[in-house]
Amino acid sequence: MNKRTILIIDDDEDLREGLSEQIGFYDEFAVITADTAQKGVAAAKTGDIALAIVDVGLPDLDGREAVRLMRNAGFKAPVIMLTGHTTDADTIVGLEAGANDYVTKPFRFAVLLARIRAHLRQFDQSEDATFAIGPYSFKPSVKVLMEGDGRRIRLTEKETAILKFLYRAGEKPVTRDILLHEVWGYNSGVTTHTLETHIYRLRQKIEKNPASAELLVTEAGGYKLMPRAVTA
């Protein structure tokens, strides 16, 4: 699978390293950490972060102010705050700063993991969700691929669904039958020829040389997406 990068901003070394190890245990996630607000805000600006976990009590700046700075700098991904405070007023301040959720210490890791996955699922359906595919920024909610110069490539609903499913599969081949089922459901009137036609049209839109695909390749009776491939 393509890993989702989780940013942990916490000055408690034991908690930070423990969360990093537990989250990193799952193949779907990669983890980066920061022990100060300053380092965390900088990481949020430069990295492809899927979700941030931010402690309220940071040594150099209140975590809620750090979240405000992240949001002001354009950070769109979900933010879960960790706090020892339980009052409604503390929660409201955090949410107004731009946090999506609060988890009160002490907490069970299974609860935090469920919150992480729930927010990622919700974000994936939002207007702000963006995935990197080669030289493009893929925005499935608006069915668009954006190039670095701002040029937009419009996608059909089925093209969007194909790219999204292949992206979620990681750099692993997906058979034609599975793609047909996932994109078209149980519509018995749809054949592999229909899928191949959509793949052909997608390649015409996204490949530098559609006859020699680098991003959307044919393999093992199906197709796979190579999102880290670079095309000039």
mmCIF file of C-alpha atoms in Angstrom:
data_model
loop_
_atom_site.group_PDB
_atom_site.id
_atom_site.type_symbol
_atom_site.label_atom_id
_atom_site.label_comp_id
_atom_site.label_asym_id
_atom_site.label_seq_id
_atom_site.Cartn_x
_atom_site.Cartn_y
_atom_site.Cartn_z
ATOM 1 C CA MET A 1 0.000 0.000 0.000
ATOM 2 C CA ASN A 2 1.010 3.640 -0.380
ATOM 3 C CA LYS A 3 1.892 4.709 3.123
ATOM 4 C CA ARG A 4 0.166 7.646 4.794
ATOM 5 C CA THR A 5 2.612 9.790 6.740
ATOM 6 C CA ILE A 6 1.591 10.618 10.310
ATOM 7 C CA LEU A 7 3.298 13.568 12.025
ATOM 8 C CA ILE A 8 3.606 13.307 15.822
ATOM 9 C CA ILE A 9 4.449 16.540 17.680
ATOM 10 C CA ASP A 10 5.075 15.767 21.355
ATOM 11 C CA ASP A 11 7.885 16.560 23.772
ATOM 12 C CA ASP A 12 7.256 13.459 25.912
ATOM 13 C CA GLU A 13 9.970 11.188 24.550
ATOM 14 C CA ASP A 14 8.442 7.954 25.862
ATOM 15 C CA LEU A 15 4.991 8.744 24.474
ATOM 16 C CA ARG A 16 6.378 10.061 21.180
ATOM 17 C CA GLU A 17 8.563 7.011 20.577
ATOM 18 C CA GLY A 18 5.864 4.625 21.773
ATOM 19 C CA LEU A 19 3.270 6.078 19.402
ATOM 20 C CA SER A 20 5.785 6.139 16.564
ATOM 21 C CA GLU A 21 6.543 2.464 17.073
ATOM 22 C CA GLN A 22 2.907 1.420 17.426
ATOM 23 C CA ILE A 23 1.649 3.415 14.433
ATOM 24 C CA GLY A 24 4.663 2.410 12.335
ATOM 25 C CA PHE A 25 3.855 -1.234 12.996
ATOM 26 C CA TYR A 26 1.014 -0.915 10.464
ATOM 27 C CA ASP A 27 2.114 -1.110 6.823
ATOM 28 C CA GLU A 28 -0.330 1.613 5.815
ATOM 29 C CA PHE A 29 1.537 4.267 7.838
ATOM 30 C CA ALA A 30 4.892 5.995 7.929
ATOM 31 C CA VAL A 31 5.753 8.218 10.897
ATOM 32 C CA ILE A 32 7.811 11.360 11.412
ATOM 33 C CA THR A 33 8.184 13.039 14.793
ATOM 34 C CA ALA A 34 9.020 16.417 16.295
ATOM 35 C CA ASP A 35 9.646 17.345 19.937
ATOM 36 C CA THR A 36 8.825 21.050 19.655
ATOM 37 C CA ALA A 37 6.123 23.163 18.067
ATOM 38 C CA GLN A 38 8.673 24.926 15.882
ATOM 39 C CA LYS A 39 9.978 21.662 14.424
ATOM 40 C CA GLY A 40 6.464 20.330 13.992
ATOM 41 C CA VAL A 41 5.168 23.390 12.161
ATOM 42 C CA ALA A 42 8.207 23.239 9.866
ATOM 43 C CA ALA A 43 7.606 19.527 9.170
ATOM 44 C CA ALA A 44 3.963 20.229 8.355
ATOM 45 C CA LYS A 45 5.058 22.780 5.754
ATOM 46 C CA THR A 46 7.588 20.611 3.975
ATOM 47 C CA GLY A 47 6.280 17.058 4.254
ATOM 48 C CA ASP A 48 3.425 15.191 2.585
ATOM 49 C CA ILE A 49 1.566 14.719 5.868
ATOM 50 C CA ALA A 50 -1.705 12.774 5.945
ATOM 51 C CA LEU A 51 -2.538 13.553 9.595
ATOM 52 C CA ALA A 52 -0.917 15.300 12.550
ATOM 53 C CA ILE A 53 -1.055 14.325 16.222
ATOM 54 C CA VAL A 54 -0.228 17.358 18.355
ATOM 55 C CA ASP A 55 0.232 17.528 22.121
ATOM 56 C CA VAL A 56 -1.248 20.588 23.825
ATOM 57 C CA GLY A 57 1.646 20.989 26.243
ATOM 58 C CA LEU A 58 4.678 21.689 24.067
ATOM 59 C CA PRO A 59 7.802 23.312 25.544
ATOM 60 C CA ASP A 60 8.127 26.276 23.182
ATOM 61 C CA LEU A 61 4.518 27.035 22.244
ATOM 62 C CA ASP A 62 1.024 25.949 23.204
ATOM 63 C CA GLY A 63 0.008 23.089 20.908
ATOM 64 C CA ARG A 64 -3.205 24.872 19.984
ATOM 65 C CA GLU A 65 -1.249 27.876 18.785
ATOM 66 C CA ALA A 66 0.997 25.499 16.807
ATOM 67 C CA VAL A 67 -2.108 24.121 15.091
ATOM 68 C CA ARG A 68 -3.256 27.650 14.306
ATOM 69 C CA LEU A 69 0.109 28.370 12.689
ATOM 70 C CA MET A 70 -0.099 25.131 10.685
ATOM 71 C CA ARG A 71 -3.563 26.022 9.407
ATOM 72 C CA ASN A 72 -2.514 29.575 8.542
ATOM 73 C CA ALA A 73 0.371 28.110 6.528
ATOM 74 C CA GLY A 74 -2.069 26.014 4.474
ATOM 75 C CA PHE A 75 -1.994 22.655 6.288
ATOM 76 C CA LYS A 76 -5.278 20.957 5.353
ATOM 77 C CA ALA A 77 -4.915 17.433 6.742
ATOM 78 C CA PRO A 78 -6.679 16.292 9.936
ATOM 79 C CA VAL A 79 -5.217 17.202 13.330
ATOM 80 C CA ILE A 80 -5.804 15.193 16.501
ATOM 81 C CA MET A 81 -4.771 16.898 19.729
ATOM 82 C CA LEU A 82 -3.537 15.038 22.800
ATOM 83 C CA THR A 83 -4.355 16.674 26.101
ATOM 84 C CA GLY A 84 -4.416 16.103 29.829
ATOM 85 C CA HIS A 85 -7.162 18.717 30.147
ATOM 86 C CA THR A 86 -10.776 17.577 30.143
ATOM 87 C CA THR A 87 -12.776 20.793 30.283
ATOM 88 C CA ASP A 88 -15.100 21.840 27.491
ATOM 89 C CA ALA A 89 -13.364 25.240 27.343
ATOM 90 C CA ASP A 90 -10.004 23.628 26.507
ATOM 91 C CA THR A 91 -11.611 21.520 23.802
ATOM 92 C CA ILE A 92 -13.375 24.517 22.270
ATOM 93 C CA VAL A 93 -10.141 26.517 22.146
ATOM 94 C CA GLY A 94 -8.413 23.642 20.348
ATOM 95 C CA LEU A 95 -11.205 23.145 17.859
ATOM 96 C CA GLU A 96 -11.333 26.866 17.117
ATOM 97 C CA ALA A 97 -7.577 26.766 16.465
ATOM 98 C CA GLY A 98 -8.189 24.196 13.726
ATOM 99 C CA ALA A 99 -7.995 20.798 15.426
ATOM 100 C CA ASN A 100 -10.383 18.106 14.230
ATOM 101 C CA ASP A 101 -10.464 16.003 17.373
ATOM 102 C CA TYR A 102 -9.292 15.737 20.979
ATOM 103 C CA VAL A 103 -7.995 12.607 22.723
ATOM 104 C CA THR A 104 -7.588 12.861 26.498
ATOM 105 C CA LYS A 105 -4.633 11.267 28.242
ATOM 106 C CA PRO A 106 -4.332 8.535 29.297
ATOM 107 C CA PHE A 107 -5.819 6.778 26.270
ATOM 108 C CA ARG A 108 -5.808 3.328 24.734
ATOM 109 C CA PHE A 109 -3.849 3.092 21.501
ATOM 110 C CA ALA A 110 -6.708 1.214 19.825
ATOM 111 C CA VAL A 111 -8.946 4.248 20.401
ATOM 112 C CA LEU A 112 -6.398 6.633 18.893
ATOM 113 C CA LEU A 113 -5.853 4.324 15.917
ATOM 114 C CA ALA A 114 -9.602 4.181 15.269
ATOM 115 C CA ARG A 115 -9.765 7.992 15.391
ATOM 116 C CA ILE A 116 -6.829 8.274 12.973
ATOM 117 C CA ARG A 117 -8.441 5.943 10.438
ATOM 118 C CA ALA A 118 -11.850 7.602 10.777
ATOM 119 C CA HIS A 119 -10.417 11.069 10.118
ATOM 120 C CA LEU A 120 -8.369 9.833 7.161
ATOM 121 C CA ARG A 121 -11.454 8.227 5.607
ATOM 122 C CA GLN A 122 -13.423 11.417 6.091
ATOM 123 C CA PHE A 123 -10.627 13.588 4.720
ATOM 124 C CA ASP A 124 -10.267 11.384 1.633
ATOM 125 C CA GLN A 125 -13.814 12.369 0.681
ATOM 126 C CA SER A 126 -13.264 16.081 1.273
ATOM 127 C CA GLU A 127 -12.490 18.843 -1.173
ATOM 128 C CA ASP A 128 -8.993 19.146 0.288
ATOM 129 C CA ALA A 129 -7.796 15.542 -0.219
ATOM 130 C CA THR A 130 -4.841 15.386 -2.603
ATOM 131 C CA PHE A 131 -2.680 12.436 -3.690
ATOM 132 C CA ALA A 132 0.643 12.616 -5.533
ATOM 133 C CA ILE A 133 0.763 10.592 -8.763
ATOM 134 C CA GLY A 134 3.954 11.175 -10.717
ATOM 135 C CA PRO A 135 4.079 14.875 -11.643
ATOM 136 C CA TYR A 136 0.402 15.360 -10.787
ATOM 137 C CA SER A 137 -1.640 16.261 -7.722
ATOM 138 C CA PHE A 138 -4.722 14.047 -7.836
ATOM 139 C CA LYS A 139 -7.888 15.548 -6.343
ATOM 140 C CA PRO A 140 -10.518 12.802 -6.555
ATOM 141 C CA SER A 141 -13.306 14.867 -4.991
ATOM 142 C CA VAL A 142 -13.285 17.238 -7.971
ATOM 143 C CA LYS A 143 -12.094 14.642 -10.542
ATOM 144 C CA VAL A 144 -8.955 16.581 -11.465
ATOM 145 C CA LEU A 145 -5.233 16.019 -11.929
ATOM 146 C CA MET A 146 -3.185 19.183 -11.393
ATOM 147 C CA GLU A 147 0.183 19.759 -13.007
ATOM 148 C CA GLY A 148 2.926 21.872 -11.466
ATOM 149 C CA ASP A 149 2.171 24.777 -13.790
ATOM 150 C CA GLY A 150 -1.475 24.794 -12.706
ATOM 151 C CA ARG A 151 -2.859 23.021 -15.770
ATOM 152 C CA ARG A 152 -5.872 20.858 -14.971
ATOM 153 C CA ILE A 153 -6.641 17.478 -16.487
ATOM 154 C CA ARG A 154 -10.321 16.676 -16.162
ATOM 155 C CA LEU A 155 -11.269 13.087 -15.353
ATOM 156 C CA THR A 156 -14.526 11.202 -15.703
ATOM 157 C CA GLU A 157 -16.131 9.565 -12.683
ATOM 158 C CA LYS A 158 -14.905 6.114 -13.750
ATOM 159 C CA GLU A 159 -11.377 7.343 -14.492
ATOM 160 C CA THR A 160 -11.290 8.895 -11.029
ATOM 161 C CA ALA A 161 -12.519 5.672 -9.415
ATOM 162 C CA ILE A 162 -9.902 3.608 -11.279
ATOM 163 C CA LEU A 163 -7.046 5.872 -10.207
ATOM 164 C CA LYS A 164 -8.241 6.026 -6.604
ATOM 165 C CA PHE A 165 -8.579 2.257 -6.269
ATOM 166 C CA LEU A 166 -5.198 1.604 -7.869
ATOM 167 C CA TYR A 167 -3.582 4.242 -5.644
ATOM 168 C CA ARG A 168 -5.023 2.589 -2.546
ATOM 169 C CA ALA A 169 -3.683 -0.773 -3.720
ATOM 170 C CA GLY A 170 -0.151 0.610 -3.689
ATOM 171 C CA GLU A 171 2.321 -0.546 -6.276
ATOM 172 C CA LYS A 172 0.653 -3.930 -6.525
ATOM 173 C CA PRO A 173 -1.180 -5.238 -9.585
ATOM 174 C CA VAL A 174 -4.969 -5.370 -9.492
ATOM 175 C CA THR A 175 -6.653 -7.868 -11.791
ATOM 176 C CA ARG A 176 -9.160 -6.725 -14.385
ATOM 177 C CA ASP A 177 -11.947 -8.657 -12.646
ATOM 178 C CA ILE A 178 -11.321 -6.908 -9.325
ATOM 179 C CA LEU A 179 -11.222 -3.497 -10.976
ATOM 180 C CA LEU A 180 -14.449 -4.217 -12.830
ATOM 181 C CA HIS A 181 -16.119 -5.249 -9.574
ATOM 182 C CA GLU A 182 -14.821 -2.274 -7.573
ATOM 183 C CA VAL A 183 -15.542 0.394 -10.187
ATOM 184 C CA TRP A 184 -18.654 -0.934 -11.916
ATOM 185 C CA GLY A 185 -20.052 -3.213 -9.221
ATOM 186 C CA TYR A 186 -22.180 -6.144 -10.249
ATOM 187 C CA ASN A 187 -23.203 -4.724 -13.612
ATOM 188 C CA SER A 188 -23.043 -7.876 -15.717
ATOM 189 C CA GLY A 189 -23.225 -5.874 -18.926
ATOM 190 C CA VAL A 190 -19.761 -4.422 -18.386
ATOM 191 C CA THR A 191 -16.860 -6.324 -19.953
ATOM 192 C CA THR A 192 -13.098 -6.135 -19.733
ATOM 193 C CA HIS A 193 -13.184 -4.287 -23.048
ATOM 194 C CA THR A 194 -14.956 -1.404 -21.270
ATOM 195 C CA LEU A 195 -12.221 -1.304 -18.630
ATOM 196 C CA GLU A 196 -9.466 -1.444 -21.245
ATOM 197 C CA THR A 197 -11.069 1.468 -23.088
ATOM 198 C CA HIS A 198 -11.047 3.551 -19.903
ATOM 199 C CA ILE A 199 -7.413 2.605 -19.227
ATOM 200 C CA TYR A 200 -6.503 3.628 -22.778
ATOM 201 C CA ARG A 201 -8.176 7.028 -22.349
ATOM 202 C CA LEU A 202 -6.534 7.557 -18.975
ATOM 203 C CA ARG A 203 -3.111 6.887 -20.456
ATOM 204 C CA GLN A 204 -3.785 9.384 -23.215
ATOM 205 C CA LYS A 205 -4.367 11.990 -20.524
ATOM 206 C CA ILE A 206 -1.595 11.236 -18.014
ATOM 207 C CA GLU A 207 1.290 9.485 -19.774
ATOM 208 C CA LYS A 208 4.144 11.272 -21.527
ATOM 209 C CA ASN A 209 4.185 8.374 -23.991
ATOM 210 C CA PRO A 210 0.898 6.420 -23.773
ATOM 211 C CA ALA A 211 2.391 3.547 -25.810
ATOM 212 C CA SER A 212 5.061 3.064 -23.133
ATOM 213 C CA ALA A 213 3.223 3.692 -19.878
ATOM 214 C CA GLU A 214 5.209 4.687 -16.777
ATOM 215 C CA LEU A 215 2.440 5.629 -14.351
ATOM 216 C CA LEU A 216 -0.411 3.253 -15.200
ATOM 217 C CA VAL A 217 1.223 0.002 -16.201
ATOM 218 C CA THR A 218 -0.072 -3.396 -17.279
ATOM 219 C CA GLU A 219 1.042 -6.315 -15.141
ATOM 220 C CA ALA A 220 -0.055 -9.803 -14.042
ATOM 221 C CA GLY A 221 -3.425 -9.869 -15.771
ATOM 222 C CA GLY A 222 -4.319 -6.399 -14.621
ATOM 223 C CA TYR A 223 -2.948 -2.961 -13.885
ATOM 224 C CA LYS A 224 -0.954 -1.143 -11.240
ATOM 225 C CA LEU A 225 -0.219 2.483 -10.509
ATOM 226 C CA MET A 226 3.366 3.711 -10.073
ATOM 227 C CA PRO A 227 2.701 7.019 -8.265
ATOM 228 C CA ARG A 228 6.376 7.696 -7.600
ATOM 229 C CA ALA A 229 7.313 7.446 -11.269
ATOM 230 C CA VAL A 230 8.623 10.721 -12.638
ATOM 231 C CA THR A 231 7.704 11.830 -16.144
ATOM 232 C CA ALA A 232 9.152 14.966 -17.644
#
